[in-house]
Amino acid sequence: MEISFAVPKDRQVVESYGDWQFKVSGQQFQGSVLVFPERSEPWPVSDFDSLSYESLLPVAEAGNIDVLLIGCGPRMLMVPAELRKALRAKGVSIEPMDTGAASRSYNVLLAEGRAVAAALIAIE
């Protein structure tokens, strides 16, 4: 699925997702990805059950993220309360949704100038 949205040129934009990959600001990622406003990086989480505080440490340590969209895969799942609490202690609110919705929502929030990041689990 391709996504088009107007955001500043120096920001990371999710351009497409599916077939176990993402295209973010012209860069192809095989598998899951963490997307920050200023950079994107491969994320070694292949499914929702692998989600942990440790896997989200780059977001917790970023210091400039208020909202983390978690693309849970093909459908939205509930993030464990302890994980929500641990990230909330770092000033980060978690919003889980399916990966497609998280990809699109990230672009919208980024365009609004929000301090947002996305942890996107790859989907077929």
mmCIF file of N, CA and C in Angstrom:
data_model
loop_
_atom_site.group_PDB
_atom_site.id
_atom_site.type_symbol
_atom_site.label_atom_id
_atom_site.label_comp_id
_atom_site.label_asym_id
_atom_site.label_seq_id
_atom_site.Cartn_x
_atom_site.Cartn_y
_atom_site.Cartn_z
ATOM 1 N N MET A 1 0.848 -1.165 0.000
ATOM 2 C CA MET A 1 0.000 0.000 0.000
ATOM 3 C C MET A 1 0.894 1.227 0.000
ATOM 4 N N GLU A 2 0.674 2.145 -0.949
ATOM 5 C CA GLU A 2 1.433 3.384 -0.999
ATOM 6 C C GLU A 2 0.700 4.461 -0.230
ATOM 7 N N ILE A 3 1.492 5.348 0.393
ATOM 8 C CA ILE A 3 0.934 6.448 1.164
ATOM 9 C C ILE A 3 1.549 7.741 0.655
ATOM 10 N N SER A 4 0.741 8.765 0.431
ATOM 11 C CA SER A 4 1.256 10.074 0.027
ATOM 12 C C SER A 4 0.797 11.108 1.039
ATOM 13 N N PHE A 5 1.731 11.953 1.490
ATOM 14 C CA PHE A 5 1.390 12.966 2.468
ATOM 15 C C PHE A 5 2.439 14.055 2.444
ATOM 16 N N ALA A 6 2.043 15.307 2.614
ATOM 17 C CA ALA A 6 2.978 16.428 2.584
ATOM 18 C C ALA A 6 3.533 16.698 3.982
ATOM 19 N N VAL A 7 4.832 16.525 4.150
ATOM 20 C CA VAL A 7 5.523 16.839 5.397
ATOM 21 C C VAL A 7 6.853 17.503 5.050
ATOM 22 N N PRO A 8 7.490 18.170 6.010
ATOM 23 C CA PRO A 8 8.789 18.794 5.720
ATOM 24 C C PRO A 8 9.786 17.777 5.163
ATOM 25 N N LYS A 9 10.648 18.241 4.243
ATOM 26 C CA LYS A 9 11.575 17.356 3.538
ATOM 27 C C LYS A 9 12.605 16.687 4.441
ATOM 28 N N ASP A 10 12.895 17.281 5.593
ATOM 29 C CA ASP A 10 13.900 16.705 6.476
ATOM 30 C C ASP A 10 13.313 15.675 7.451
ATOM 31 N N ARG A 11 12.064 15.310 7.277
ATOM 32 C CA ARG A 11 11.392 14.357 8.173
ATOM 33 C C ARG A 11 11.215 12.996 7.504
ATOM 34 N N GLN A 12 11.174 11.969 8.326
ATOM 35 C CA GLN A 12 10.975 10.600 7.843
ATOM 36 C C GLN A 12 9.489 10.360 7.602
ATOM 37 N N VAL A 13 9.153 9.894 6.419
ATOM 38 C CA VAL A 13 7.770 9.645 6.031
ATOM 39 C C VAL A 13 7.626 8.190 5.616
ATOM 40 N N VAL A 14 6.605 7.532 6.120
ATOM 41 C CA VAL A 14 6.315 6.162 5.693
ATOM 42 C C VAL A 14 5.612 6.259 4.350
ATOM 43 N N GLU A 15 6.294 5.797 3.304
ATOM 44 C CA GLU A 15 5.764 5.899 1.949
ATOM 45 C C GLU A 15 4.965 4.673 1.530
ATOM 46 N N SER A 16 5.380 3.496 2.010
ATOM 47 C CA SER A 16 4.640 2.288 1.679
ATOM 48 C C SER A 16 4.958 1.187 2.688
ATOM 49 N N TYR A 17 4.061 0.200 2.728
ATOM 50 C CA TYR A 17 4.234 -0.948 3.621
ATOM 51 C C TYR A 17 3.573 -2.157 2.995
ATOM 52 N N GLY A 18 3.989 -3.332 3.421
ATOM 53 C CA GLY A 18 3.425 -4.587 2.928
ATOM 54 C C GLY A 18 4.522 -5.479 2.378
ATOM 55 N N ASP A 19 4.193 -6.730 2.128
ATOM 56 C CA ASP A 19 5.160 -7.723 1.644
ATOM 57 C C ASP A 19 6.380 -7.809 2.554
ATOM 58 N N TRP A 20 6.132 -7.677 3.867
ATOM 59 C CA TRP A 20 7.181 -7.803 4.892
ATOM 60 C C TRP A 20 8.247 -6.718 4.785
ATOM 61 N N GLN A 21 7.869 -5.546 4.243
ATOM 62 C CA GLN A 21 8.846 -4.467 4.121
ATOM 63 C C GLN A 21 8.177 -3.100 4.234
ATOM 64 N N PHE A 22 9.013 -2.088 4.381
ATOM 65 C CA PHE A 22 8.571 -0.699 4.449
ATOM 66 C C PHE A 22 9.468 0.146 3.566
ATOM 67 N N LYS A 23 8.909 1.222 3.041
ATOM 68 C CA LYS A 23 9.712 2.242 2.369
ATOM 69 C C LYS A 23 9.489 3.520 3.169
ATOM 70 N N VAL A 24 10.592 4.044 3.730
ATOM 71 C CA VAL A 24 10.525 5.243 4.559
ATOM 72 C C VAL A 24 11.480 6.278 3.978
ATOM 73 N N SER A 25 10.925 7.383 3.520
ATOM 74 C CA SER A 25 11.718 8.467 2.921
ATOM 75 C C SER A 25 12.746 7.951 1.914
ATOM 76 N N GLY A 26 12.284 7.079 1.038
ATOM 77 C CA GLY A 26 13.118 6.555 -0.029
ATOM 78 C C GLY A 26 13.991 5.368 0.338
ATOM 79 N N GLN A 27 14.038 5.018 1.600
ATOM 80 C CA GLN A 27 14.873 3.890 2.039
ATOM 81 C C GLN A 27 14.008 2.659 2.271
ATOM 82 N N GLN A 28 14.449 1.526 1.733
ATOM 83 C CA GLN A 28 13.740 0.258 1.851
ATOM 84 C C GLN A 28 14.189 -0.466 3.123
ATOM 85 N N PHE A 29 13.247 -0.997 3.896
ATOM 86 C CA PHE A 29 13.527 -1.801 5.084
ATOM 87 C C PHE A 29 12.840 -3.151 4.944
ATOM 88 N N GLN A 30 13.593 -4.209 5.087
ATOM 89 C CA GLN A 30 13.027 -5.557 5.111
ATOM 90 C C GLN A 30 12.686 -5.870 6.560
ATOM 91 N N GLY A 31 11.467 -6.255 6.829
ATOM 92 C CA GLY A 31 11.062 -6.550 8.197
ATOM 93 C C GLY A 31 10.601 -5.293 8.922
ATOM 94 N N SER A 32 10.477 -5.420 10.227
ATOM 95 C CA SER A 32 9.939 -4.349 11.068
ATOM 96 C C SER A 32 10.896 -3.163 11.145
ATOM 97 N N VAL A 33 10.322 -1.998 11.525
ATOM 98 C CA VAL A 33 11.108 -0.755 11.517
ATOM 99 C C VAL A 33 10.649 0.181 12.636
ATOM 100 N N LEU A 34 11.608 0.919 13.195
ATOM 101 C CA LEU A 34 11.312 2.023 14.102
ATOM 102 C C LEU A 34 11.469 3.302 13.294
ATOM 103 N N VAL A 35 10.462 4.163 13.350
ATOM 104 C CA VAL A 35 10.498 5.411 12.595
ATOM 105 C C VAL A 35 10.403 6.582 13.569
ATOM 106 N N PHE A 36 11.407 7.423 13.538
ATOM 107 C CA PHE A 36 11.456 8.654 14.320
ATOM 108 C C PHE A 36 11.350 9.814 13.333
ATOM 109 N N PRO A 37 11.024 11.014 13.785
ATOM 110 C CA PRO A 37 10.944 12.138 12.850
ATOM 111 C C PRO A 37 12.230 12.367 12.062
ATOM 112 N N GLU A 38 13.386 12.115 12.673
ATOM 113 C CA GLU A 38 14.661 12.424 12.025
ATOM 114 C C GLU A 38 15.425 11.218 11.507
ATOM 115 N N ARG A 39 14.987 9.997 11.819
ATOM 116 C CA ARG A 39 15.698 8.800 11.355
ATOM 117 C C ARG A 39 14.775 7.578 11.433
ATOM 118 N N SER A 40 15.180 6.542 10.709
ATOM 119 C CA SER A 40 14.492 5.251 10.767
ATOM 120 C C SER A 40 15.554 4.176 10.909
ATOM 121 N N GLU A 41 15.193 3.070 11.554
ATOM 122 C CA GLU A 41 16.151 1.983 11.744
ATOM 123 C C GLU A 41 15.435 0.641 11.777
ATOM 124 N N PRO A 42 16.125 -0.407 11.333
ATOM 125 C CA PRO A 42 15.546 -1.750 11.423
ATOM 126 C C PRO A 42 15.201 -2.053 12.878
ATOM 127 N N TRP A 43 14.147 -2.816 13.056
ATOM 128 C CA TRP A 43 13.668 -3.157 14.404
ATOM 129 C C TRP A 43 13.537 -4.674 14.482
ATOM 130 N N PRO A 44 14.312 -5.332 15.339
ATOM 131 C CA PRO A 44 14.315 -6.803 15.374
ATOM 132 C C PRO A 44 13.123 -7.428 16.107
ATOM 133 N N VAL A 45 11.919 -6.966 15.768
ATOM 134 C CA VAL A 45 10.690 -7.525 16.343
ATOM 135 C C VAL A 45 9.881 -8.075 15.178
ATOM 136 N N SER A 46 9.676 -9.377 15.175
ATOM 137 C CA SER A 46 8.979 -9.993 14.037
ATOM 138 C C SER A 46 7.493 -10.210 14.283
ATOM 139 N N ASP A 47 7.064 -10.166 15.549
ATOM 140 C CA ASP A 47 5.648 -10.336 15.858
ATOM 141 C C ASP A 47 5.337 -9.660 17.193
ATOM 142 N N PHE A 48 4.065 -9.499 17.464
ATOM 143 C CA PHE A 48 3.631 -8.764 18.658
ATOM 144 C C PHE A 48 4.129 -9.408 19.952
ATOM 145 N N ASP A 49 4.225 -10.727 19.981
ATOM 146 C CA ASP A 49 4.683 -11.414 21.197
ATOM 147 C C ASP A 49 6.138 -11.099 21.535
ATOM 148 N N SER A 50 6.899 -10.583 20.573
ATOM 149 C CA SER A 50 8.301 -10.211 20.803
ATOM 150 C C SER A 50 8.455 -8.788 21.330
ATOM 151 N N LEU A 51 7.354 -8.067 21.433
ATOM 152 C CA LEU A 51 7.375 -6.695 21.918
ATOM 153 C C LEU A 51 7.767 -6.665 23.392
ATOM 154 N N SER A 52 8.724 -5.804 23.746
ATOM 155 C CA SER A 52 9.178 -5.687 25.144
ATOM 156 C C SER A 52 9.711 -4.281 25.374
ATOM 157 N N TYR A 53 9.940 -3.954 26.628
ATOM 158 C CA TYR A 53 10.541 -2.662 26.953
ATOM 159 C C TYR A 53 11.915 -2.550 26.293
ATOM 160 N N GLU A 54 12.675 -3.622 26.338
ATOM 161 C CA GLU A 54 14.009 -3.620 25.735
ATOM 162 C C GLU A 54 13.942 -3.333 24.240
ATOM 163 N N SER A 55 12.945 -3.894 23.568
ATOM 164 C CA SER A 55 12.828 -3.657 22.126
ATOM 165 C C SER A 55 12.445 -2.207 21.821
ATOM 166 N N LEU A 56 11.853 -1.529 22.798
ATOM 167 C CA LEU A 56 11.443 -0.137 22.617
ATOM 168 C C LEU A 56 12.385 0.849 23.306
ATOM 169 N N LEU A 57 13.502 0.355 23.791
ATOM 170 C CA LEU A 57 14.481 1.199 24.471
ATOM 171 C C LEU A 57 14.926 2.404 23.635
ATOM 172 N N PRO A 58 15.142 2.262 22.316
ATOM 173 C CA PRO A 58 15.511 3.450 21.528
ATOM 174 C C PRO A 58 14.479 4.575 21.629
ATOM 175 N N VAL A 59 13.211 4.221 21.744
ATOM 176 C CA VAL A 59 12.152 5.232 21.875
ATOM 177 C C VAL A 59 12.190 5.830 23.275
ATOM 178 N N ALA A 60 12.303 4.971 24.290
ATOM 179 C CA ALA A 60 12.339 5.440 25.676
ATOM 180 C C ALA A 60 13.519 6.367 25.923
ATOM 181 N N GLU A 61 14.640 6.091 25.257
ATOM 182 C CA GLU A 61 15.851 6.880 25.467
ATOM 183 C C GLU A 61 15.942 8.102 24.561
ATOM 184 N N ALA A 62 15.062 8.215 23.579
ATOM 185 C CA ALA A 62 15.127 9.339 22.631
ATOM 186 C C ALA A 62 14.948 10.683 23.335
ATOM 187 N N GLY A 63 14.067 10.712 24.321
ATOM 188 C CA GLY A 63 13.869 11.931 25.089
ATOM 189 C C GLY A 63 13.023 13.003 24.433
ATOM 190 N N ASN A 64 12.646 12.824 23.190
ATOM 191 C CA ASN A 64 11.861 13.850 22.507
ATOM 192 C C ASN A 64 10.589 13.295 21.862
ATOM 193 N N ILE A 65 10.137 12.150 22.318
ATOM 194 C CA ILE A 65 8.937 11.512 21.765
ATOM 195 C C ILE A 65 7.829 11.526 22.819
ATOM 196 N N ASP A 66 6.656 12.051 22.431
ATOM 197 C CA ASP A 66 5.497 12.074 23.330
ATOM 198 C C ASP A 66 4.543 10.919 23.055
ATOM 199 N N VAL A 67 4.434 10.542 21.779
ATOM 200 C CA VAL A 67 3.484 9.510 21.363
ATOM 201 C C VAL A 67 4.217 8.446 20.554
ATOM 202 N N LEU A 68 4.022 7.197 20.931
ATOM 203 C CA LEU A 68 4.548 6.061 20.169
ATOM 204 C C LEU A 68 3.377 5.277 19.601
ATOM 205 N N LEU A 69 3.300 5.230 18.281
ATOM 206 C CA LEU A 69 2.299 4.405 17.611
ATOM 207 C C LEU A 69 2.911 3.032 17.411
ATOM 208 N N ILE A 70 2.236 2.022 17.887
ATOM 209 C CA ILE A 70 2.719 0.656 17.709
ATOM 210 C C ILE A 70 1.847 -0.027 16.669
ATOM 211 N N GLY A 71 2.471 -0.367 15.538
ATOM 212 C CA GLY A 71 1.797 -1.131 14.501
ATOM 213 C C GLY A 71 1.912 -2.596 14.880
ATOM 214 N N CYS A 72 0.841 -3.154 15.415
ATOM 215 C CA CYS A 72 0.840 -4.489 16.026
ATOM 216 C C CYS A 72 0.876 -5.642 15.030
ATOM 217 N N GLY A 73 0.818 -5.348 13.750
ATOM 218 C CA GLY A 73 0.709 -6.391 12.733
ATOM 219 C C GLY A 73 -0.605 -6.216 12.000
ATOM 220 N N PRO A 74 -1.238 -7.302 11.589
ATOM 221 C CA PRO A 74 -2.462 -7.187 10.792
ATOM 222 C C PRO A 74 -3.685 -6.688 11.568
ATOM 223 N N ARG A 75 -3.605 -6.709 12.898
ATOM 224 C CA ARG A 75 -4.738 -6.208 13.693
ATOM 225 C C ARG A 75 -4.232 -5.595 14.984
ATOM 226 N N MET A 76 -5.042 -4.730 15.577
ATOM 227 C CA MET A 76 -4.688 -4.070 16.815
ATOM 228 C C MET A 76 -4.761 -5.070 17.972
ATOM 229 N N LEU A 77 -3.780 -4.993 18.847
ATOM 230 C CA LEU A 77 -3.747 -5.825 20.041
ATOM 231 C C LEU A 77 -3.495 -4.927 21.248
ATOM 232 N N MET A 78 -3.824 -5.398 22.425
ATOM 233 C CA MET A 78 -3.625 -4.610 23.641
ATOM 234 C C MET A 78 -2.184 -4.744 24.137
ATOM 235 N N VAL A 79 -1.551 -3.611 24.373
ATOM 236 C CA VAL A 79 -0.190 -3.577 24.900
ATOM 237 C C VAL A 79 -0.266 -3.840 26.408
ATOM 238 N N PRO A 80 0.588 -4.730 26.926
ATOM 239 C CA PRO A 80 0.559 -5.030 28.361
ATOM 240 C C PRO A 80 0.693 -3.765 29.222
ATOM 241 N N ALA A 81 -0.054 -3.730 30.315
ATOM 242 C CA ALA A 81 -0.079 -2.567 31.200
ATOM 243 C C ALA A 81 1.309 -2.204 31.719
ATOM 244 N N GLU A 82 2.142 -3.200 32.021
ATOM 245 C CA GLU A 82 3.482 -2.896 32.546
ATOM 246 C C GLU A 82 4.335 -2.175 31.518
ATOM 247 N N LEU A 83 4.186 -2.537 30.252
ATOM 248 C CA LEU A 83 4.937 -1.876 29.194
ATOM 249 C C LEU A 83 4.448 -0.436 29.017
ATOM 250 N N ARG A 84 3.142 -0.257 29.056
ATOM 251 C CA ARG A 84 2.569 1.101 28.977
ATOM 252 C C ARG A 84 3.102 1.965 30.121
ATOM 253 N N LYS A 85 3.093 1.390 31.316
ATOM 254 C CA LYS A 85 3.531 2.119 32.509
ATOM 255 C C LYS A 85 5.018 2.488 32.424
ATOM 256 N N ALA A 86 5.843 1.573 31.964
ATOM 257 C CA ALA A 86 7.283 1.814 31.865
ATOM 258 C C ALA A 86 7.581 2.947 30.874
ATOM 259 N N LEU A 87 6.878 2.961 29.749
ATOM 260 C CA LEU A 87 7.107 4.025 28.773
ATOM 261 C C LEU A 87 6.483 5.339 29.224
ATOM 262 N N ARG A 88 5.370 5.255 29.900
ATOM 263 C CA ARG A 88 4.727 6.466 30.439
ATOM 264 C C ARG A 88 5.687 7.158 31.419
ATOM 265 N N ALA A 89 6.441 6.366 32.196
ATOM 266 C CA ALA A 89 7.423 6.927 33.131
ATOM 267 C C ALA A 89 8.511 7.707 32.402
ATOM 268 N N LYS A 90 8.720 7.409 31.115
ATOM 269 C CA LYS A 90 9.693 8.124 30.285
ATOM 270 C C LYS A 90 9.025 9.247 29.480
ATOM 271 N N GLY A 91 7.729 9.482 29.744
ATOM 272 C CA GLY A 91 7.007 10.552 29.063
ATOM 273 C C GLY A 91 6.405 10.171 27.729
ATOM 274 N N VAL A 92 6.334 8.862 27.444
ATOM 275 C CA VAL A 92 5.852 8.381 26.149
ATOM 276 C C VAL A 92 4.505 7.669 26.315
ATOM 277 N N SER A 93 3.494 8.136 25.583
ATOM 278 C CA SER A 93 2.194 7.462 25.552
ATOM 279 C C SER A 93 2.177 6.486 24.390
ATOM 280 N N ILE A 94 1.608 5.309 24.621
ATOM 281 C CA ILE A 94 1.529 4.271 23.584
ATOM 282 C C ILE A 94 0.128 4.231 22.994
ATOM 283 N N GLU A 95 0.071 4.179 21.669
ATOM 284 C CA GLU A 95 -1.193 4.009 20.949
ATOM 285 C C GLU A 95 -1.061 2.805 20.029
ATOM 286 N N PRO A 96 -1.633 1.655 20.395
ATOM 287 C CA PRO A 96 -1.563 0.485 19.516
ATOM 288 C C PRO A 96 -2.638 0.533 18.433
ATOM 289 N N MET A 97 -2.296 0.015 17.271
ATOM 290 C CA MET A 97 -3.246 -0.113 16.162
ATOM 291 C C MET A 97 -2.655 -1.085 15.153
ATOM 292 N N ASP A 98 -3.403 -1.446 14.146
ATOM 293 C CA ASP A 98 -2.814 -2.330 13.132
ATOM 294 C C ASP A 98 -1.716 -1.561 12.404
ATOM 295 N N THR A 99 -0.793 -2.273 11.776
ATOM 296 C CA THR A 99 0.381 -1.652 11.166
ATOM 297 C C THR A 99 0.015 -0.628 10.096
ATOM 298 N N GLY A 100 -0.976 -0.912 9.275
ATOM 299 C CA GLY A 100 -1.381 0.044 8.244
ATOM 300 C C GLY A 100 -1.875 1.347 8.851
ATOM 301 N N ALA A 101 -2.721 1.251 9.855
ATOM 302 C CA ALA A 101 -3.242 2.455 10.519
ATOM 303 C C ALA A 101 -2.124 3.221 11.213
ATOM 304 N N ALA A 102 -1.192 2.513 11.830
ATOM 305 C CA ALA A 102 -0.072 3.176 12.504
ATOM 306 C C ALA A 102 0.813 3.904 11.504
ATOM 307 N N SER A 103 1.041 3.309 10.344
ATOM 308 C CA SER A 103 1.856 3.941 9.299
ATOM 309 C C SER A 103 1.213 5.239 8.827
ATOM 310 N N ARG A 104 -0.074 5.186 8.554
ATOM 311 C CA ARG A 104 -0.786 6.377 8.079
ATOM 312 C C ARG A 104 -0.901 7.434 9.179
ATOM 313 N N SER A 105 -1.212 7.002 10.397
ATOM 314 C CA SER A 105 -1.365 7.943 11.515
ATOM 315 C C SER A 105 -0.056 8.635 11.851
ATOM 316 N N TYR A 106 1.053 7.904 11.745
ATOM 317 C CA TYR A 106 2.363 8.503 11.986
ATOM 318 C C TYR A 106 2.565 9.696 11.048
ATOM 319 N N ASN A 107 2.287 9.518 9.762
ATOM 320 C CA ASN A 107 2.466 10.598 8.793
ATOM 321 C C ASN A 107 1.591 11.804 9.127
ATOM 322 N N VAL A 108 0.355 11.561 9.530
ATOM 323 C CA VAL A 108 -0.560 12.653 9.871
ATOM 324 C C VAL A 108 -0.042 13.419 11.092
ATOM 325 N N LEU A 109 0.327 12.693 12.143
ATOM 326 C CA LEU A 109 0.814 13.355 13.359
ATOM 327 C C LEU A 109 2.125 14.088 13.097
ATOM 328 N N LEU A 110 2.980 13.518 12.285
ATOM 329 C CA LEU A 110 4.233 14.166 11.920
ATOM 330 C C LEU A 110 3.956 15.477 11.181
ATOM 331 N N ALA A 111 3.017 15.457 10.249
ATOM 332 C CA ALA A 111 2.663 16.659 9.488
ATOM 333 C C ALA A 111 2.095 17.746 10.396
ATOM 334 N N GLU A 112 1.480 17.332 11.497
ATOM 335 C CA GLU A 112 0.941 18.286 12.470
ATOM 336 C C GLU A 112 2.021 18.820 13.412
ATOM 337 N N GLY A 113 3.247 18.308 13.263
ATOM 338 C CA GLY A 113 4.338 18.769 14.106
ATOM 339 C C GLY A 113 4.409 18.099 15.466
ATOM 340 N N ARG A 114 3.727 16.986 15.630
ATOM 341 C CA ARG A 114 3.728 16.268 16.912
ATOM 342 C C ARG A 114 5.033 15.516 17.105
ATOM 343 N N ALA A 115 5.403 15.294 18.361
ATOM 344 C CA ALA A 115 6.600 14.522 18.719
ATOM 345 C C ALA A 115 6.203 13.049 18.729
ATOM 346 N N VAL A 116 6.244 12.415 17.564
ATOM 347 C CA VAL A 116 5.717 11.072 17.368
ATOM 348 C C VAL A 116 6.792 10.136 16.826
ATOM 349 N N ALA A 117 6.671 8.872 17.177
ATOM 350 C CA ALA A 117 7.500 7.808 16.611
ATOM 351 C C ALA A 117 6.567 6.636 16.325
ATOM 352 N N ALA A 118 7.043 5.712 15.484
ATOM 353 C CA ALA A 118 6.243 4.533 15.166
ATOM 354 C C ALA A 118 7.122 3.290 15.241
ATOM 355 N N ALA A 119 6.618 2.269 15.911
ATOM 356 C CA ALA A 119 7.235 0.957 15.964
ATOM 357 C C ALA A 119 6.345 0.056 15.135
ATOM 358 N N LEU A 120 6.802 -0.285 13.936
ATOM 359 C CA LEU A 120 5.945 -0.942 12.952
ATOM 360 C C LEU A 120 6.370 -2.387 12.713
ATOM 361 N N ILE A 121 5.494 -3.317 13.064
ATOM 362 C CA ILE A 121 5.736 -4.730 12.810
ATOM 363 C C ILE A 121 5.336 -5.019 11.363
ATOM 364 N N ALA A 122 6.245 -5.636 10.617
ATOM 365 C CA ALA A 122 6.006 -5.913 9.201
ATOM 366 C C ALA A 122 4.813 -6.851 9.008
ATOM 367 N N ILE A 123 4.102 -6.608 7.921
ATOM 368 C CA ILE A 123 2.951 -7.447 7.559
ATOM 369 C C ILE A 123 3.079 -7.897 6.109
ATOM 370 N N GLU A 124 2.288 -8.911 5.771
ATOM 371 C CA GLU A 124 2.282 -9.477 4.419
ATOM 372 C C GLU A 124 1.738 -8.509 3.411
#
